[in-house]
């Protein structure tokens, strides 16, 4: 019977059963006694399965001993308990079918050895075959599935917000323009220059920076909603935390304030981390051993403890009194830098911290103005080891205040006509947040660079794949 390697290694087919596995060779070792040991992986779990091949099988000399890393094979044999240490079951092969050879094995980039992360990034099309990218891929999937499960179980509707949009959801001007390649038919001015503001079949369009504004419309009818998809930022940042294309999870809840929002963020993270620890024990053990000795503790810490909640104003006091020398000077009104965020979450509090009520001048137009008129009901969740992982807010539900903020920030009110309608027709207090999905994967796995937790990273000067 055809089985996945995860099932074979768990002995599911039963000892002594004939099984067939298909996958790719990781290593081959030959013994003097005329046996070959072939490790095969198929992505279903961290460990490969070992097939023991006797030299009496038909294609032993012609094919089996020519197998190299990366060859695709289909192996049939008896599932037996393994004598080797660290593995439960192995296959005594009776048949080895080579499905795809590796051309020129000496130059095959994914040799079975430790590669640098830079090298793997340059080979993003082949890195899924490595231990580390395989583990990241399964954990990433597990996190995504747990997020959907969490919201589904809690009565949320998943809303498919658009990727192509007219409005700048963050008002920060970090959008990519969407252009058609067929510029023949575009409107031109007197001098024959293309009018790019009409580039999307007669109007101007961009890649979305956030699905929030659209999902708010659905919250004002469906009560509990979320969007989960790719978002785009034309910020030219070359850091280990930023991508030009990243995935974001954005729940939005009606009849809710900032504290309800922070509760939701905590519950979601707890649920997701627990699921990952349960589902991906093998991969997490690898990360713990080889990548970051703290990664499992970090998740346990989130599961077992309440998040700290601090006001921005208190955070500024704490930073000032810390006696620590920061590169970026601390004073009320600054946007917290990564060094400040990490000091608070890692050194001062020692667990995830929700910082609330930021100065209005450093936050987006849609955040609810507090009674002090200096701060808005914003919240960022800061996580040890990574800094900001979630950004959110209670939204401004009062039309007059919203209009004032849009004007103050010099944003084009006409772009937000429909968003304003939501305040005109049955407005209610509501709140939501965005979890940077890739930052979350980096947090869970301890893989420090965000480029190594997304299949094909999009960053300035890199669209090779
Ligand atoms: O703080 P941000 O910009 O918030 C929003 O976009 C809101 N509309 C969310 C909402 O309230 N619905 O982004 C949210 C999160 C950040 O905390 C961070 O984790 C991640 O998205 N993020 C990025 N991740 C990777 N690369 C980038 N360039 C990112 N920019 C933000
Ligand atoms: Mg933010």
PDB file of N, CA, C and O in Angstrom, residues 144-179:
ATOM      1  N   UNK A 144      -1.157  28.717  10.218  1.00  0.00           N
ATOM      2  CA  UNK A 144      -2.257  29.235   9.383  1.00  0.00           C
ATOM      3  C   UNK A 144      -3.549  28.462   9.638  1.00  0.00           C
ATOM      4  O   UNK A 144      -4.620  29.048   9.803  1.00  0.00           O
ATOM      5  N   UNK A 145      -3.421  27.127   9.703  1.00  0.00           N
ATOM      6  CA  UNK A 145      -4.620  26.308   9.921  1.00  0.00           C
ATOM      7  C   UNK A 145      -5.215  26.584  11.304  1.00  0.00           C
ATOM      8  O   UNK A 145      -6.433  26.645  11.462  1.00  0.00           O
ATOM      9  N   UNK A 146      -4.340  26.765  12.299  1.00  0.00           N
ATOM     10  CA  UNK A 146      -4.825  27.026  13.660  1.00  0.00           C
ATOM     11  C   UNK A 146      -5.532  28.377  13.728  1.00  0.00           C
ATOM     12  O   UNK A 146      -6.521  28.535  14.449  1.00  0.00           O
ATOM     13  N   UNK A 147      -5.035  29.341  12.986  1.00  0.00           N
ATOM     14  CA  UNK A 147      -5.673  30.660  12.966  1.00  0.00           C
ATOM     15  C   UNK A 147      -7.090  30.535  12.407  1.00  0.00           C
ATOM     16  O   UNK A 147      -8.052  31.033  12.993  1.00  0.00           O
ATOM     17  N   UNK A 148      -7.203  29.856  11.278  1.00  0.00           N
ATOM     18  CA  UNK A 148      -8.545  29.667  10.706  1.00  0.00           C
ATOM     19  C   UNK A 148      -9.458  28.913  11.678  1.00  0.00           C
ATOM     20  O   UNK A 148     -10.621  29.255  11.847  1.00  0.00           O
ATOM     21  N   UNK A 149      -8.915  27.879  12.304  1.00  0.00           N
ATOM     22  CA  UNK A 149      -9.723  27.090  13.258  1.00  0.00           C
ATOM     23  C   UNK A 149     -10.189  27.948  14.426  1.00  0.00           C
ATOM     24  O   UNK A 149     -11.341  27.913  14.825  1.00  0.00           O
ATOM     25  N   UNK A 150      -9.244  28.748  14.952  1.00  0.00           N
ATOM     26  CA  UNK A 150      -9.580  29.610  16.094  1.00  0.00           C
ATOM     27  C   UNK A 150     -10.760  30.518  15.741  1.00  0.00           C
ATOM     28  O   UNK A 150     -11.737  30.614  16.494  1.00  0.00           O
ATOM     29  N   UNK A 151     -10.671  31.172  14.603  1.00  0.00           N
ATOM     30  CA  UNK A 151     -11.739  32.109  14.254  1.00  0.00           C
ATOM     31  C   UNK A 151     -13.041  31.374  13.934  1.00  0.00           C
ATOM     32  O   UNK A 151     -14.120  31.803  14.310  1.00  0.00           O
ATOM     33  N   UNK A 152     -12.912  30.259  13.246  1.00  0.00           N
ATOM     34  CA  UNK A 152     -14.104  29.479  12.904  1.00  0.00           C
ATOM     35  C   UNK A 152     -14.832  29.031  14.171  1.00  0.00           C
ATOM     36  O   UNK A 152     -16.042  29.182  14.300  1.00  0.00           O
ATOM     37  N   UNK A 153     -14.069  28.510  15.128  1.00  0.00           N
ATOM     38  CA  UNK A 153     -14.683  28.024  16.379  1.00  0.00           C
ATOM     39  C   UNK A 153     -15.293  29.149  17.196  1.00  0.00           C
ATOM     40  O   UNK A 153     -16.171  28.928  18.023  1.00  0.00           O
ATOM     41  N   UNK A 154     -14.804  30.370  16.971  1.00  0.00           N
ATOM     42  CA  UNK A 154     -15.324  31.505  17.731  1.00  0.00           C
ATOM     43  C   UNK A 154     -16.355  32.326  16.963  1.00  0.00           C
ATOM     44  O   UNK A 154     -16.653  33.468  17.339  1.00  0.00           O
ATOM     45  N   UNK A 155     -16.871  31.756  15.889  1.00  0.00           N
ATOM     46  CA  UNK A 155     -17.979  32.393  15.190  1.00  0.00           C
ATOM     47  C   UNK A 155     -17.614  33.549  14.274  1.00  0.00           C
ATOM     48  O   UNK A 155     -18.447  34.395  13.962  1.00  0.00           O
ATOM     49  N   UNK A 156     -16.362  33.598  13.838  1.00  0.00           N
ATOM     50  CA  UNK A 156     -15.947  34.647  12.901  1.00  0.00           C
ATOM     51  C   UNK A 156     -16.192  34.192  11.459  1.00  0.00           C
ATOM     52  O   UNK A 156     -16.078  33.010  11.155  1.00  0.00           O
ATOM     53  N   UNK A 157     -16.488  35.145  10.586  1.00  0.00           N
ATOM     54  CA  UNK A 157     -16.520  34.852   9.153  1.00  0.00           C
ATOM     55  C   UNK A 157     -15.231  35.343   8.508  1.00  0.00           C
ATOM     56  O   UNK A 157     -14.792  36.476   8.758  1.00  0.00           O
ATOM     57  N   UNK A 158     -14.656  34.497   7.657  1.00  0.00           N
ATOM     58  CA  UNK A 158     -13.449  34.860   6.926  1.00  0.00           C
ATOM     59  C   UNK A 158     -13.861  35.647   5.690  1.00  0.00           C
ATOM     60  O   UNK A 158     -14.619  35.134   4.862  1.00  0.00           O
ATOM     61  N   UNK A 159     -13.388  36.873   5.580  1.00  0.00           N
ATOM     62  CA  UNK A 159     -13.766  37.739   4.467  1.00  0.00           C
ATOM     63  C   UNK A 159     -12.594  37.864   3.499  1.00  0.00           C
ATOM     64  O   UNK A 159     -11.474  38.146   3.921  1.00  0.00           O
ATOM     65  N   UNK A 160     -12.886  37.646   2.223  1.00  0.00           N
ATOM     66  CA  UNK A 160     -11.817  37.726   1.216  1.00  0.00           C
ATOM     67  C   UNK A 160     -11.730  39.149   0.689  1.00  0.00           C
ATOM     68  O   UNK A 160     -12.345  39.487  -0.313  1.00  0.00           O
ATOM     69  N   UNK A 161     -10.966  39.960   1.367  1.00  0.00           N
ATOM     70  CA  UNK A 161     -10.844  41.365   0.971  1.00  0.00           C
ATOM     71  C   UNK A 161      -9.946  41.474  -0.265  1.00  0.00           C
ATOM     72  O   UNK A 161      -9.111  40.602  -0.503  1.00  0.00           O
ATOM     73  N   UNK A 162     -10.120  42.532  -1.034  1.00  0.00           N
ATOM     74  CA  UNK A 162      -9.404  42.596  -2.313  1.00  0.00           C
ATOM     75  C   UNK A 162      -7.916  42.919  -2.166  1.00  0.00           C
ATOM     76  O   UNK A 162      -7.500  43.555  -1.206  1.00  0.00           O
ATOM     77  N   UNK A 163      -7.166  42.464  -3.146  1.00  0.00           N
ATOM     78  CA  UNK A 163      -5.732  42.760  -3.224  1.00  0.00           C
ATOM     79  C   UNK A 163      -5.546  44.079  -3.980  1.00  0.00           C
ATOM     80  O   UNK A 163      -4.673  44.867  -3.656  1.00  0.00           O
ATOM     81  N   UNK A 164      -6.361  44.274  -4.993  1.00  0.00           N
ATOM     82  CA  UNK A 164      -6.281  45.524  -5.761  1.00  0.00           C
ATOM     83  C   UNK A 164      -7.272  46.500  -5.147  1.00  0.00           C
ATOM     84  O   UNK A 164      -8.435  46.159  -4.926  1.00  0.00           O
ATOM     85  N   UNK A 165      -6.805  47.703  -4.848  1.00  0.00           N
ATOM     86  CA  UNK A 165      -7.631  48.621  -4.090  1.00  0.00           C
ATOM     87  C   UNK A 165      -7.427  50.058  -4.551  1.00  0.00           C
ATOM     88  O   UNK A 165      -6.438  50.368  -5.214  1.00  0.00           O
ATOM     89  N   UNK A 166      -8.360  50.912  -4.176  1.00  0.00           N
ATOM     90  CA  UNK A 166      -8.229  52.330  -4.514  1.00  0.00           C
ATOM     91  C   UNK A 166      -7.723  53.137  -3.329  1.00  0.00           C
ATOM     92  O   UNK A 166      -7.144  54.200  -3.493  1.00  0.00           O
ATOM     93  N   UNK A 167      -7.961  52.631  -2.098  1.00  0.00           N
ATOM     94  CA  UNK A 167      -7.661  53.484  -0.948  1.00  0.00           C
ATOM     95  C   UNK A 167      -6.446  53.021  -0.156  1.00  0.00           C
ATOM     96  O   UNK A 167      -6.174  51.825  -0.044  1.00  0.00           O
ATOM     97  N   UNK A 168      -5.757  53.965   0.395  1.00  0.00           N
ATOM     98  CA  UNK A 168      -4.583  53.700   1.214  1.00  0.00           C
ATOM     99  C   UNK A 168      -5.041  53.450   2.643  1.00  0.00           C
ATOM    100  O   UNK A 168      -5.322  54.371   3.395  1.00  0.00           O
ATOM    101  N   UNK A 169      -5.116  52.179   3.022  1.00  0.00           N
ATOM    102  CA  UNK A 169      -5.705  51.821   4.317  1.00  0.00           C
ATOM    103  C   UNK A 169      -4.920  52.377   5.497  1.00  0.00           C
ATOM    104  O   UNK A 169      -5.482  52.637   6.549  1.00  0.00           O
ATOM    105  N   UNK A 170      -3.626  52.565   5.329  1.00  0.00           N
ATOM    106  CA  UNK A 170      -2.839  53.071   6.456  1.00  0.00           C
ATOM    107  C   UNK A 170      -2.555  54.560   6.323  1.00  0.00           C
ATOM    108  O   UNK A 170      -2.044  55.184   7.254  1.00  0.00           O
ATOM    109  N   UNK A 171      -2.864  55.118   5.178  1.00  0.00           N
ATOM    110  CA  UNK A 171      -2.622  56.550   4.964  1.00  0.00           C
ATOM    111  C   UNK A 171      -1.153  56.919   5.031  1.00  0.00           C
ATOM    112  O   UNK A 171      -0.790  58.055   5.300  1.00  0.00           O
ATOM    113  N   UNK A 172      -0.278  55.936   4.783  1.00  0.00           N
ATOM    114  CA  UNK A 172       1.154  56.206   4.936  1.00  0.00           C
ATOM    115  C   UNK A 172       1.865  56.332   3.584  1.00  0.00           C
ATOM    116  O   UNK A 172       3.073  56.537   3.525  1.00  0.00           O
ATOM    117  N   UNK A 173       1.082  56.205   2.499  1.00  0.00           N
ATOM    118  CA  UNK A 173       1.674  56.386   1.166  1.00  0.00           C
ATOM    119  C   UNK A 173       2.689  55.329   0.770  1.00  0.00           C
ATOM    120  O   UNK A 173       3.607  55.604   0.008  1.00  0.00           O
ATOM    121  N   UNK A 174       2.511  54.117   1.282  1.00  0.00           N
ATOM    122  CA  UNK A 174       3.488  53.070   0.966  1.00  0.00           C
ATOM    123  C   UNK A 174       2.924  52.048  -0.005  1.00  0.00           C
ATOM    124  O   UNK A 174       3.104  50.857   0.151  1.00  0.00           O
ATOM    125  N   UNK A 175       2.208  52.530  -1.026  1.00  0.00           N
ATOM    126  CA  UNK A 175       1.528  51.592  -1.915  1.00  0.00           C
ATOM    127  C   UNK A 175       2.277  51.378  -3.229  1.00  0.00           C
ATOM    128  O   UNK A 175       2.929  52.286  -3.739  1.00  0.00           O
ATOM    129  N   UNK A 176       2.126  50.179  -3.766  1.00  0.00           N
ATOM    130  CA  UNK A 176       2.592  49.882  -5.122  1.00  0.00           C
ATOM    131  C   UNK A 176       1.442  50.163  -6.072  1.00  0.00           C
ATOM    132  O   UNK A 176       0.298  49.794  -5.796  1.00  0.00           O
ATOM    133  N   UNK A 177       1.763  50.784  -7.196  1.00  0.00           N
ATOM    134  CA  UNK A 177       0.732  51.059  -8.196  1.00  0.00           C
ATOM    135  C   UNK A 177       0.500  49.811  -9.048  1.00  0.00           C
ATOM    136  O   UNK A 177       1.429  49.065  -9.329  1.00  0.00           O
ATOM    137  N   UNK A 178      -0.744  49.600  -9.435  1.00  0.00           N
ATOM    138  CA  UNK A 178      -1.056  48.497 -10.346  1.00  0.00           C
ATOM    139  C   UNK A 178      -1.185  49.069 -11.756  1.00  0.00           C
ATOM    140  O   UNK A 178      -1.979  49.970 -11.985  1.00  0.00           O
ATOM    141  N   UNK A 179      -0.346  48.576 -12.655  1.00  0.00           N
ATOM    142  CA  UNK A 179      -0.358  49.077 -14.024  1.00  0.00           C
ATOM    143  C   UNK A 179      -0.611  47.950 -15.006  1.00  0.00           C
ATOM    144  O   UNK A 179      -0.162  46.837 -14.788  1.00  0.00           O
TER     145      UNK A 179
END
